[in-house]
GROMACS .gro file of C-alpha atoms in nm:
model
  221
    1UNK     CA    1   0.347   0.804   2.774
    2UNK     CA    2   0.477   0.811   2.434
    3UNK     CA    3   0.546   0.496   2.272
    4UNK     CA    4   0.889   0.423   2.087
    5UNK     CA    5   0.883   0.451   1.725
    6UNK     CA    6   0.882   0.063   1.593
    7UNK     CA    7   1.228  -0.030   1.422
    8UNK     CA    8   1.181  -0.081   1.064
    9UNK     CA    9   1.179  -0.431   0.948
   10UNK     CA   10   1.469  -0.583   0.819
   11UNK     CA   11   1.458  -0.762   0.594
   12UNK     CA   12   1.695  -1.063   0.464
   13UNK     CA   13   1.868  -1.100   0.153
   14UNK     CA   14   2.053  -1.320  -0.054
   15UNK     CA   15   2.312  -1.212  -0.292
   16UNK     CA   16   2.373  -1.446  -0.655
   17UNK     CA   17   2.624  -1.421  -0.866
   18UNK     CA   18   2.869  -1.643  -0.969
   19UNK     CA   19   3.140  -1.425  -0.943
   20UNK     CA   20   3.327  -1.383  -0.642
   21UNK     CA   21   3.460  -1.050  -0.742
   22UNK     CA   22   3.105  -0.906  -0.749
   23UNK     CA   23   2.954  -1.157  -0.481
   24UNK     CA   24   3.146  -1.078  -0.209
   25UNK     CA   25   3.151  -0.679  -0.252
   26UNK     CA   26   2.825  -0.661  -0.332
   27UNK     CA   27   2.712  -0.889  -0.055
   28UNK     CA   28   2.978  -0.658   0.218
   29UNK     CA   29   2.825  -0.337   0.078
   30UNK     CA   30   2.466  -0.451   0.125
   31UNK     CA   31   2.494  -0.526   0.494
   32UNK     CA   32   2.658  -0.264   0.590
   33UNK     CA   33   2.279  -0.078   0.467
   34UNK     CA   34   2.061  -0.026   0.793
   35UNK     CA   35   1.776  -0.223   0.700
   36UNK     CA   36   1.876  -0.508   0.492
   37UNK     CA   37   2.088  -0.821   0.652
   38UNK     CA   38   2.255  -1.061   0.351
   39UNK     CA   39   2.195  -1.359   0.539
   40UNK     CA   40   2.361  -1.555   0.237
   41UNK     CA   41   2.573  -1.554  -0.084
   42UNK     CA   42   2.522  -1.816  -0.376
   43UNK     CA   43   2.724  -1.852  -0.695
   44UNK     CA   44   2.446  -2.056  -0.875
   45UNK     CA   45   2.060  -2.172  -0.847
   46UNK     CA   46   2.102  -2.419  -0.647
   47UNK     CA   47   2.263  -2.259  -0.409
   48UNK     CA   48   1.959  -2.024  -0.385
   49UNK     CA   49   1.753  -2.272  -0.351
   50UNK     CA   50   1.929  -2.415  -0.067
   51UNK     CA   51   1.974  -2.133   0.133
   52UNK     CA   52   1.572  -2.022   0.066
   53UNK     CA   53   1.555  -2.324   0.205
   54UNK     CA   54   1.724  -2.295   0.502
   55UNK     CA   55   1.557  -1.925   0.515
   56UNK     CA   56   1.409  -1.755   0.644
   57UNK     CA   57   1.439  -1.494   0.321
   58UNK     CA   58   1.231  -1.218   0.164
   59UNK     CA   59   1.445  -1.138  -0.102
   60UNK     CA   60   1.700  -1.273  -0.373
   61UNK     CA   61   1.964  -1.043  -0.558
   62UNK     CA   62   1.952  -1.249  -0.867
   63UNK     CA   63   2.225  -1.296  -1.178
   64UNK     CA   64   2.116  -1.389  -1.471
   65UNK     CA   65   2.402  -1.562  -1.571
   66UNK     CA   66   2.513  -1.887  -1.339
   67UNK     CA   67   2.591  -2.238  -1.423
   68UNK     CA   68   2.405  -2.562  -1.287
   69UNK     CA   69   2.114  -2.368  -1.242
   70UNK     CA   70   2.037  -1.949  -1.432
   71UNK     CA   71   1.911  -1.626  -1.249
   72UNK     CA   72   1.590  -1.671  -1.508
   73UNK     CA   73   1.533  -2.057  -1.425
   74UNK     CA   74   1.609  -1.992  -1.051
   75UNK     CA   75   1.346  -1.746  -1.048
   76UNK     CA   76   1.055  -1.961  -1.193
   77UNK     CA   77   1.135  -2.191  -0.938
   78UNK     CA   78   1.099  -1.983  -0.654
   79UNK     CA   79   0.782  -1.825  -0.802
   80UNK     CA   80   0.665  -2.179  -0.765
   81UNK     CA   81   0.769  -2.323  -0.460
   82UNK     CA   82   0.870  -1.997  -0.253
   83UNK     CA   83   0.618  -1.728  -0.378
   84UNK     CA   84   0.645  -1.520  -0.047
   85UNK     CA   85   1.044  -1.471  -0.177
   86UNK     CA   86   1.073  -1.176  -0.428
   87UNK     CA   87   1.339  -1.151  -0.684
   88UNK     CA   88   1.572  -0.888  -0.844
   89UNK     CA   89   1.779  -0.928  -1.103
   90UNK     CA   90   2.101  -0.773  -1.119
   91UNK     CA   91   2.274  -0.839  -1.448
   92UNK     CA   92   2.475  -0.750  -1.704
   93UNK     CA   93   2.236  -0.831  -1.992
   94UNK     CA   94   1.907  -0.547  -2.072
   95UNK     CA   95   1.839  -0.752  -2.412
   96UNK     CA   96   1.486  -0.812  -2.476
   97UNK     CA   97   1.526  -1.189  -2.403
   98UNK     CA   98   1.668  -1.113  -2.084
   99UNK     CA   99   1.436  -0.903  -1.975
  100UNK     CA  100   1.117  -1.051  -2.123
  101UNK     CA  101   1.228  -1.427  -1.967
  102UNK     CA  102   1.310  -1.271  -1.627
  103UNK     CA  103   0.978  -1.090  -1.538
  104UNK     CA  104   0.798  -1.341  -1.740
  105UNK     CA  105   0.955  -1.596  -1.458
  106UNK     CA  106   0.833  -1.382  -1.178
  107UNK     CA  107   1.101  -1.072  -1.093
  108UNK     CA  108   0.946  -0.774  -0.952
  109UNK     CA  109   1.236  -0.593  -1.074
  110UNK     CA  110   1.519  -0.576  -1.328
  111UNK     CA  111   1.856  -0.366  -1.250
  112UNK     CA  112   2.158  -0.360  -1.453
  113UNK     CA  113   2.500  -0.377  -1.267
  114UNK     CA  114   2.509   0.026  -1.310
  115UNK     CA  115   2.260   0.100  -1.076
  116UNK     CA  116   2.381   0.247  -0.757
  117UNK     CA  117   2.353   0.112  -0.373
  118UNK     CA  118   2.072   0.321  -0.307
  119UNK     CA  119   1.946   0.184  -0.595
  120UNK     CA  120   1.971  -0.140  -0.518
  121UNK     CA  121   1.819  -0.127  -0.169
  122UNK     CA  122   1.546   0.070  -0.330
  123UNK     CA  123   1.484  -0.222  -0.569
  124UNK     CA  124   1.499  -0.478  -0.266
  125UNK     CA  125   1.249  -0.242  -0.048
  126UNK     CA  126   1.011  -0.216  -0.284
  127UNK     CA  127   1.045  -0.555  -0.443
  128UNK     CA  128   0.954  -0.708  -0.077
  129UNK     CA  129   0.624  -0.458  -0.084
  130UNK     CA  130   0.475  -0.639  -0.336
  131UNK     CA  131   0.604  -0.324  -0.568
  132UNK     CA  132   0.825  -0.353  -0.930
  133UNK     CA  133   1.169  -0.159  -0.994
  134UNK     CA  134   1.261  -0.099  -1.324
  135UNK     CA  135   1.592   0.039  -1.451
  136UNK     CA  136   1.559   0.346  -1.677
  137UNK     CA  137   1.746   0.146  -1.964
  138UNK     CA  138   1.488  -0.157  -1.883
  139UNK     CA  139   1.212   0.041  -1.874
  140UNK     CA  140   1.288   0.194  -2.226
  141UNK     CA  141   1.368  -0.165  -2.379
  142UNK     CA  142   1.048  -0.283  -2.245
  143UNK     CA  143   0.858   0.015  -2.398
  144UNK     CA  144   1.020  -0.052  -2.733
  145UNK     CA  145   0.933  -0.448  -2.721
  146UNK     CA  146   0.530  -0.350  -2.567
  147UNK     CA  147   0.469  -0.051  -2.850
  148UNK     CA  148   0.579  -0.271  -3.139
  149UNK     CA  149   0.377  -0.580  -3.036
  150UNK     CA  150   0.134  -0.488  -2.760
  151UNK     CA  151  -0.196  -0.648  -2.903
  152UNK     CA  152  -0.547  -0.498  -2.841
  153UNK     CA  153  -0.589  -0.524  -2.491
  154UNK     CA  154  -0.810  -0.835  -2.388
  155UNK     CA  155  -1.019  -0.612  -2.192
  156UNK     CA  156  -1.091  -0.257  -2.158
  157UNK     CA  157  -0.993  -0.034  -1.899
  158UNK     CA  158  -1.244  -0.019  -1.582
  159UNK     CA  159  -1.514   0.263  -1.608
  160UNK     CA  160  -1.498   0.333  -1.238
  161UNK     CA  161  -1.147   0.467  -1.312
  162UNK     CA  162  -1.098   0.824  -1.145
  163UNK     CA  163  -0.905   1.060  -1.368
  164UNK     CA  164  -0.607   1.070  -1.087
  165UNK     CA  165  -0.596   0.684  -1.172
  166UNK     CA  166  -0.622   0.706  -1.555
  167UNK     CA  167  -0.331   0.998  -1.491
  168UNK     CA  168  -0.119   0.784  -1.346
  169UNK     CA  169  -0.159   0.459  -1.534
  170UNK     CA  170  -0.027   0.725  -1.813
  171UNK     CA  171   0.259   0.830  -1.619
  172UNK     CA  172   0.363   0.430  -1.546
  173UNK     CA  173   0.303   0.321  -1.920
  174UNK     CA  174   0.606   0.643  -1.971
  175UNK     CA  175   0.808   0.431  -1.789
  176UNK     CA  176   0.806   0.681  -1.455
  177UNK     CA  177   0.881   0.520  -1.167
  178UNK     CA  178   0.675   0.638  -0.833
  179UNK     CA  179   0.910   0.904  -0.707
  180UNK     CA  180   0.899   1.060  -1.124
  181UNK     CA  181   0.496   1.024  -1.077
  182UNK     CA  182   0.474   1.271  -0.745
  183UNK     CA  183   0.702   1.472  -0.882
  184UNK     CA  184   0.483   1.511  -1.152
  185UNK     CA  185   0.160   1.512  -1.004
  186UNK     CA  186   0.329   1.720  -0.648
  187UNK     CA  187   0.169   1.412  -0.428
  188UNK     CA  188   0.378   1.177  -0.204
  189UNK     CA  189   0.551   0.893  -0.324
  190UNK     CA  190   0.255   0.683  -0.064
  191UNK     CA  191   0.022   0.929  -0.217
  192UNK     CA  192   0.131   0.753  -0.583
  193UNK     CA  193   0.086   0.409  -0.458
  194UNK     CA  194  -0.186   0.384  -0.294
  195UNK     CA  195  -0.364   0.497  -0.672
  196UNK     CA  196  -0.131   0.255  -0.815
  197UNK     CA  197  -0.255  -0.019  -0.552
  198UNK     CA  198  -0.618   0.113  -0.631
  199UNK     CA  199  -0.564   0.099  -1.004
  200UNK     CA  200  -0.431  -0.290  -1.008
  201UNK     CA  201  -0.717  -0.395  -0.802
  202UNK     CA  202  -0.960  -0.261  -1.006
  203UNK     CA  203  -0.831  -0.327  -1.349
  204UNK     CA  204  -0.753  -0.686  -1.252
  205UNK     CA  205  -0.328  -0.550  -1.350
  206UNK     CA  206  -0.073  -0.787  -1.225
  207UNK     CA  207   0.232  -0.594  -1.213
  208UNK     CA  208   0.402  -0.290  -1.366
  209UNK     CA  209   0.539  -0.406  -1.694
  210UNK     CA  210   0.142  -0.567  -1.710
  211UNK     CA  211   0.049  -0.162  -1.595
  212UNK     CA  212   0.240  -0.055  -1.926
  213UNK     CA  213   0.088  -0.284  -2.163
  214UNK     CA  214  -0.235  -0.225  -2.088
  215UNK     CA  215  -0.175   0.164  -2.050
  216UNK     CA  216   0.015   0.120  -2.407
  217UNK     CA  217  -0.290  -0.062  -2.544
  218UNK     CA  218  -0.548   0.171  -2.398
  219UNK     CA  219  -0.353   0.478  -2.584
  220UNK     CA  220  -0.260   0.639  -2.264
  221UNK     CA  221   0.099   0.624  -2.355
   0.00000   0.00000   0.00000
């Protein structure tokens, strides 16, 4: 007898934003995606915090912007006292202070209020694997920012490196995201990360913007 096919998880979001305008749509266009339920919709911190809370959640849709509590303070706090929650931002603002103070807080991705609705449920799937999503104009700001002050790394690169794994370190510290990478290399997009998940674990990397710093300091991109 063949067994059913298990249901994907889905998984729970919240939706900030202290508009209502942008709330509410975005929070109504979200749900009606097959795998993602908004189980909530805050206008500021604390009313993430409350509904984490109340959970449970595996991902926040984060502003930037909010009063009584930001999108970048709002993160740190969750890092600390919620760390199974991931965060992306959704903003207006790709500054280098923006950016820089968000992941620095804990994101696992950045998106500016261009991106798409595939794009945006991309961000949230991959952001509740454990995996970073950076918008193309994000990407290039943080490339900028890394090649102008990227010190000597701390550490060199891993020996026991394959060449696939030094290849696609490259490829991330281009600013690629996975799907770019096996297009590039003609491997799956699972293919890509489990090298990338190999890669981290060996060279002790925390996260992607980490991946392209130390790829930028190695001279691999």
């Amino acid at each position: 007898m063949i067994e059913p096919a298990a249901e994907p998880k889905r998984l729970r979001v919240v939706v900030a934003d202290d508009q209502a305008a942008v709330r509410e749509p975005l929070a109504a266009v979200l749900a009606l995606t097959e795998d993602l339920d908004v189980v909530a919709a805050a206008a500021n911190g604390t009313e993430v915090l409350a509904a984490v809370e109340a959970g449970p959640v595996d991902v926040v849709l984060m502003d930037l912007r909010m009063p009584v509590m930001d999108g970048t303070e709002t993160t740190r706090r969750l890092a600390e006292e919620h760390p199974e929650v991931a965060v992306v931002v959704l903003t207006t603002f790709a500054d280098d202070d923006s950016i820089l103070g968000a992941l620095g807080a804990g994101a696992r991705g950045y998106l500016t209020k261009n991106a798409g609705r595939q794009d945006i449920a991309r961000a949230i799937r991959a952001a509740a694997a454990g995996q970073s999503v950076l918008d193309r104009e994000v990407q290039d700001r943080l490339l900028a920012t890394v090649r102008t002050t990227a010190p000597a790394p701390a550490r060199p690169l891993p020996e026991d490196l394959t060449p696939r794994e030094r290849e696609v370190l490259a490829l991330i510290g281009q600013g690629l995201p996975n799907r770019a990478i096996a297009q590039r290399l003609f491997v799956s997009e699972a293919t890509v990360k489990t090298h990338i998940n190999n890669l981290f674990a060996k060279a002790g990397i925390r996260d992607r913007p980490d991946a392209v710093r130390r790829a930028i300091a190695a001279g691999l991109a």
